[in-house]
mmCIF file of C-alpha atoms in Angstrom:
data_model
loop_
_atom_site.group_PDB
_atom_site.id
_atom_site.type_symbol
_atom_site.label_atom_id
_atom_site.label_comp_id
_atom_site.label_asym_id
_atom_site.label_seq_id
_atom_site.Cartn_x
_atom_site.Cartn_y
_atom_site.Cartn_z
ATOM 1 C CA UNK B 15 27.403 1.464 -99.079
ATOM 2 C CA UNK B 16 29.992 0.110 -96.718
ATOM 3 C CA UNK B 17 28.869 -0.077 -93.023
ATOM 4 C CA UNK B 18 30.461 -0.496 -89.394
ATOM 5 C CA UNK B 19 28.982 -1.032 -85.964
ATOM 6 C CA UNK B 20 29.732 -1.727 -82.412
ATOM 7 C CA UNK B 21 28.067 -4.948 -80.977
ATOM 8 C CA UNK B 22 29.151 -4.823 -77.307
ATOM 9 C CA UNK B 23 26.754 -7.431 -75.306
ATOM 10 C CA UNK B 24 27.704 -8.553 -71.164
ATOM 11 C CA UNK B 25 26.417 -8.120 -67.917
ATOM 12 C CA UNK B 26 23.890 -5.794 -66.993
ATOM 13 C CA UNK B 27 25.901 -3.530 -65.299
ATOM 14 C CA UNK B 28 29.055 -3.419 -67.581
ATOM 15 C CA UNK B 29 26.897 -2.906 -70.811
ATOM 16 C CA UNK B 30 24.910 0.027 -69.272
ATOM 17 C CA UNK B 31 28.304 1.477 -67.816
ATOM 18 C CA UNK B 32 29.763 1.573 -71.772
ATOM 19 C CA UNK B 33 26.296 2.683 -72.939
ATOM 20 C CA UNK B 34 26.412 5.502 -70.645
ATOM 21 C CA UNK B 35 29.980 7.579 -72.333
ATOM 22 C CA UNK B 36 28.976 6.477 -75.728
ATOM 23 C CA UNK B 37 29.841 9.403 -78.474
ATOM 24 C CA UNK B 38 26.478 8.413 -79.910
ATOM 25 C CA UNK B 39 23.351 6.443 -78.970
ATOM 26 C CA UNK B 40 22.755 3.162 -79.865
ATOM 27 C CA UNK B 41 20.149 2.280 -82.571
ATOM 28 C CA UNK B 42 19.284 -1.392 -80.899
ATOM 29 C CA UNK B 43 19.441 -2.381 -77.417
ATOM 30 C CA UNK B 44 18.225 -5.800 -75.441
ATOM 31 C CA UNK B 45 18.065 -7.101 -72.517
ATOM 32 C CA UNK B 46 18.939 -10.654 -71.463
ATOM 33 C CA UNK B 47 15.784 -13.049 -71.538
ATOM 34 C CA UNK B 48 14.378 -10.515 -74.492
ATOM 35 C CA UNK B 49 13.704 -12.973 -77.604
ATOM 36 C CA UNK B 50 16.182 -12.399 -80.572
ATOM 37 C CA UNK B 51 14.117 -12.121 -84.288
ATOM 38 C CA UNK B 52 15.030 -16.000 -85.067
ATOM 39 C CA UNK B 53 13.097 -16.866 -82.215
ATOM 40 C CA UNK B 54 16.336 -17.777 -79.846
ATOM 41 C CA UNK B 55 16.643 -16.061 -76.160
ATOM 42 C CA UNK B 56 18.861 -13.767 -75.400
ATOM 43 C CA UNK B 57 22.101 -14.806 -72.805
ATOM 44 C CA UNK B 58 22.657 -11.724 -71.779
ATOM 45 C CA UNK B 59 22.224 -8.162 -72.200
ATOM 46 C CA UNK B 60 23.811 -4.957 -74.959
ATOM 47 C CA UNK B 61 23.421 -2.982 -77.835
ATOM 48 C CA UNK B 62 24.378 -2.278 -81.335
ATOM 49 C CA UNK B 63 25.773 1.393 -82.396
ATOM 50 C CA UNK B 64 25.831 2.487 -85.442
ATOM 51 C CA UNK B 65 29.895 3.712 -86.508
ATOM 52 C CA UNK B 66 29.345 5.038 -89.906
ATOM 53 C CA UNK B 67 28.213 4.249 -93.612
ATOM 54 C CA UNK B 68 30.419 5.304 -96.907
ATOM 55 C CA UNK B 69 30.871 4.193 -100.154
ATOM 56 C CA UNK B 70 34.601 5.153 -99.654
ATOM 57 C CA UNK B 71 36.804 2.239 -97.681
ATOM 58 C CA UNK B 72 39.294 4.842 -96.716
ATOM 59 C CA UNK B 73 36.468 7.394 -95.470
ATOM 60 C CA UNK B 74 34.415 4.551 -93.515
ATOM 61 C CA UNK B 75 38.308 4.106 -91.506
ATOM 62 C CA UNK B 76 38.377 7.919 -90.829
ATOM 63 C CA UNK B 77 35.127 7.442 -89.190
ATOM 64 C CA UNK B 78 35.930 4.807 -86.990
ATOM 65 C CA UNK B 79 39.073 6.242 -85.640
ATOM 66 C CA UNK B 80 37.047 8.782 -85.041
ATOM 67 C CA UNK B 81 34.653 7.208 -82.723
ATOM 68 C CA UNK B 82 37.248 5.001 -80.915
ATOM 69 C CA UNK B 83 39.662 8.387 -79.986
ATOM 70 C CA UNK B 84 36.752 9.743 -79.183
ATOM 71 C CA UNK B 85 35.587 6.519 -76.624
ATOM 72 C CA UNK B 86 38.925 6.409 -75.777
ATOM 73 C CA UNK B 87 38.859 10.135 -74.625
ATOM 74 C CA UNK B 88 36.124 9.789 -72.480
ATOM 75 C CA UNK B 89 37.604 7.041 -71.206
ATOM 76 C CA UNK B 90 35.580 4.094 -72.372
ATOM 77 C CA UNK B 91 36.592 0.596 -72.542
ATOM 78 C CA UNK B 92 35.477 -2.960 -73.844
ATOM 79 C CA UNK B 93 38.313 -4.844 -72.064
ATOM 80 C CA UNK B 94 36.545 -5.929 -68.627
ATOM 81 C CA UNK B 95 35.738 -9.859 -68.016
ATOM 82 C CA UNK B 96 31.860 -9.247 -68.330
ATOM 83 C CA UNK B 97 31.828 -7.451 -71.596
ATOM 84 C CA UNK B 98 32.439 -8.305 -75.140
ATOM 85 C CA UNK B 99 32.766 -5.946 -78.086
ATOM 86 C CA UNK B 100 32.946 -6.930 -81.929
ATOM 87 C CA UNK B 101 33.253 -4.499 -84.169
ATOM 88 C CA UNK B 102 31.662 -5.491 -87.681
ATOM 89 C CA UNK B 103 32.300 -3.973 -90.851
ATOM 90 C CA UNK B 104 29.962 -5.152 -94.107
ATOM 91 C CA UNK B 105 31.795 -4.041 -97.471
ATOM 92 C CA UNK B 106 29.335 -3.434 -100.395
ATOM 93 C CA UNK B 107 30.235 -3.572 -103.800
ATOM 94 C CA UNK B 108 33.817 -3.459 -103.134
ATOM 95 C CA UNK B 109 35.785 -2.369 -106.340
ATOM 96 C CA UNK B 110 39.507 -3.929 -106.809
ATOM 97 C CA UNK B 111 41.406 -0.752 -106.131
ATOM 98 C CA UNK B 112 39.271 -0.424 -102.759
ATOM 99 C CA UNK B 113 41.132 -1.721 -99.194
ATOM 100 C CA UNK B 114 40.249 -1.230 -95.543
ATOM 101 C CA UNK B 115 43.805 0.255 -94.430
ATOM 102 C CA UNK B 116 44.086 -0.574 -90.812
ATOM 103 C CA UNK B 117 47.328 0.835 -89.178
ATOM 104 C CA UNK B 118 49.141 -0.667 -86.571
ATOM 105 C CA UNK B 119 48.071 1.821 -84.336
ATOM 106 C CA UNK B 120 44.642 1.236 -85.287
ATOM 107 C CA UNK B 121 45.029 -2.610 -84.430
ATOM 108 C CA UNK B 122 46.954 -2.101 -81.066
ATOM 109 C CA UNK B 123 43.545 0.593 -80.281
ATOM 110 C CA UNK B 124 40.996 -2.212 -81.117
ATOM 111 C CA UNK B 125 43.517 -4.611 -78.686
ATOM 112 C CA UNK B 126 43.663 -2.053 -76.022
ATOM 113 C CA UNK B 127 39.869 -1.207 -75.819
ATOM 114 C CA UNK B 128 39.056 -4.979 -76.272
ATOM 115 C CA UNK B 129 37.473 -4.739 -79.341
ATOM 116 C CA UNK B 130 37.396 -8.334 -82.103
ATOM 117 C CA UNK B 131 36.937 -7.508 -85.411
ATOM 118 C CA UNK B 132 34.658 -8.951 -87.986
ATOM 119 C CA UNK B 133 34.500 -7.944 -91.753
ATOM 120 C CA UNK B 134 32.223 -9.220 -94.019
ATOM 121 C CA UNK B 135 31.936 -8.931 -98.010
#
């Protein structure tokens, strides 16, 4: 199963500002000083939300645009000095006729809501 999420991570303020319009609630949150699972303490403070799951490259990108016209509708952005946002994208079992088909519009989105992108195989 193919997965995406939203890391977005920041000052206190900015994180629970992008938290707040969020199409869906996040499924992990911390706050800065909170001890990470490898034993390391956190810098700062944010959340992880979950974007979607399919076995189907092409119906995992559906999703996503989704959920970034809809953040972009309510007017939610990751593009202000004290936040970061990295959107990550694990592909499972990734056959050779399967491709994550990003349009330009899709990449000039991710620029525009200050959004990095990370995919792993």
């Amino acid at each position: 199963m193919n997965k995406a999420s939203l890391k977005v991570y920041g000052d206190e303020a900015a994180v629970a500002d992008a938290r707040d319009g969020l199409p869906s609630e996040p499924e992990v949150s911390w706050k800065k000083g909170n001890v990470r699972p490898d034993g390391r303490v956190r810098i700062d403070d944010g959340f992880y939300v979950s974007l979607g799951e399919d076995a189907n490259p092409a119906a995992l990108v559906r999703h996503l645009r989704a959920w970034l016209h809809e953040c972009e509708a309510r007017g939610i952005t990751f593009d202000v000095p004290p936040l970061a946002a990295e959107l990550r994208i694990a592909m499972i079992d990734v056959g050779p006729d399967d491709a994550l088909d990003f349009s330009i519009a899709d990449l000039t989105l991710f620029v525009n809501m200050g959004i990095t992108l990370s995919i792993t195989g």
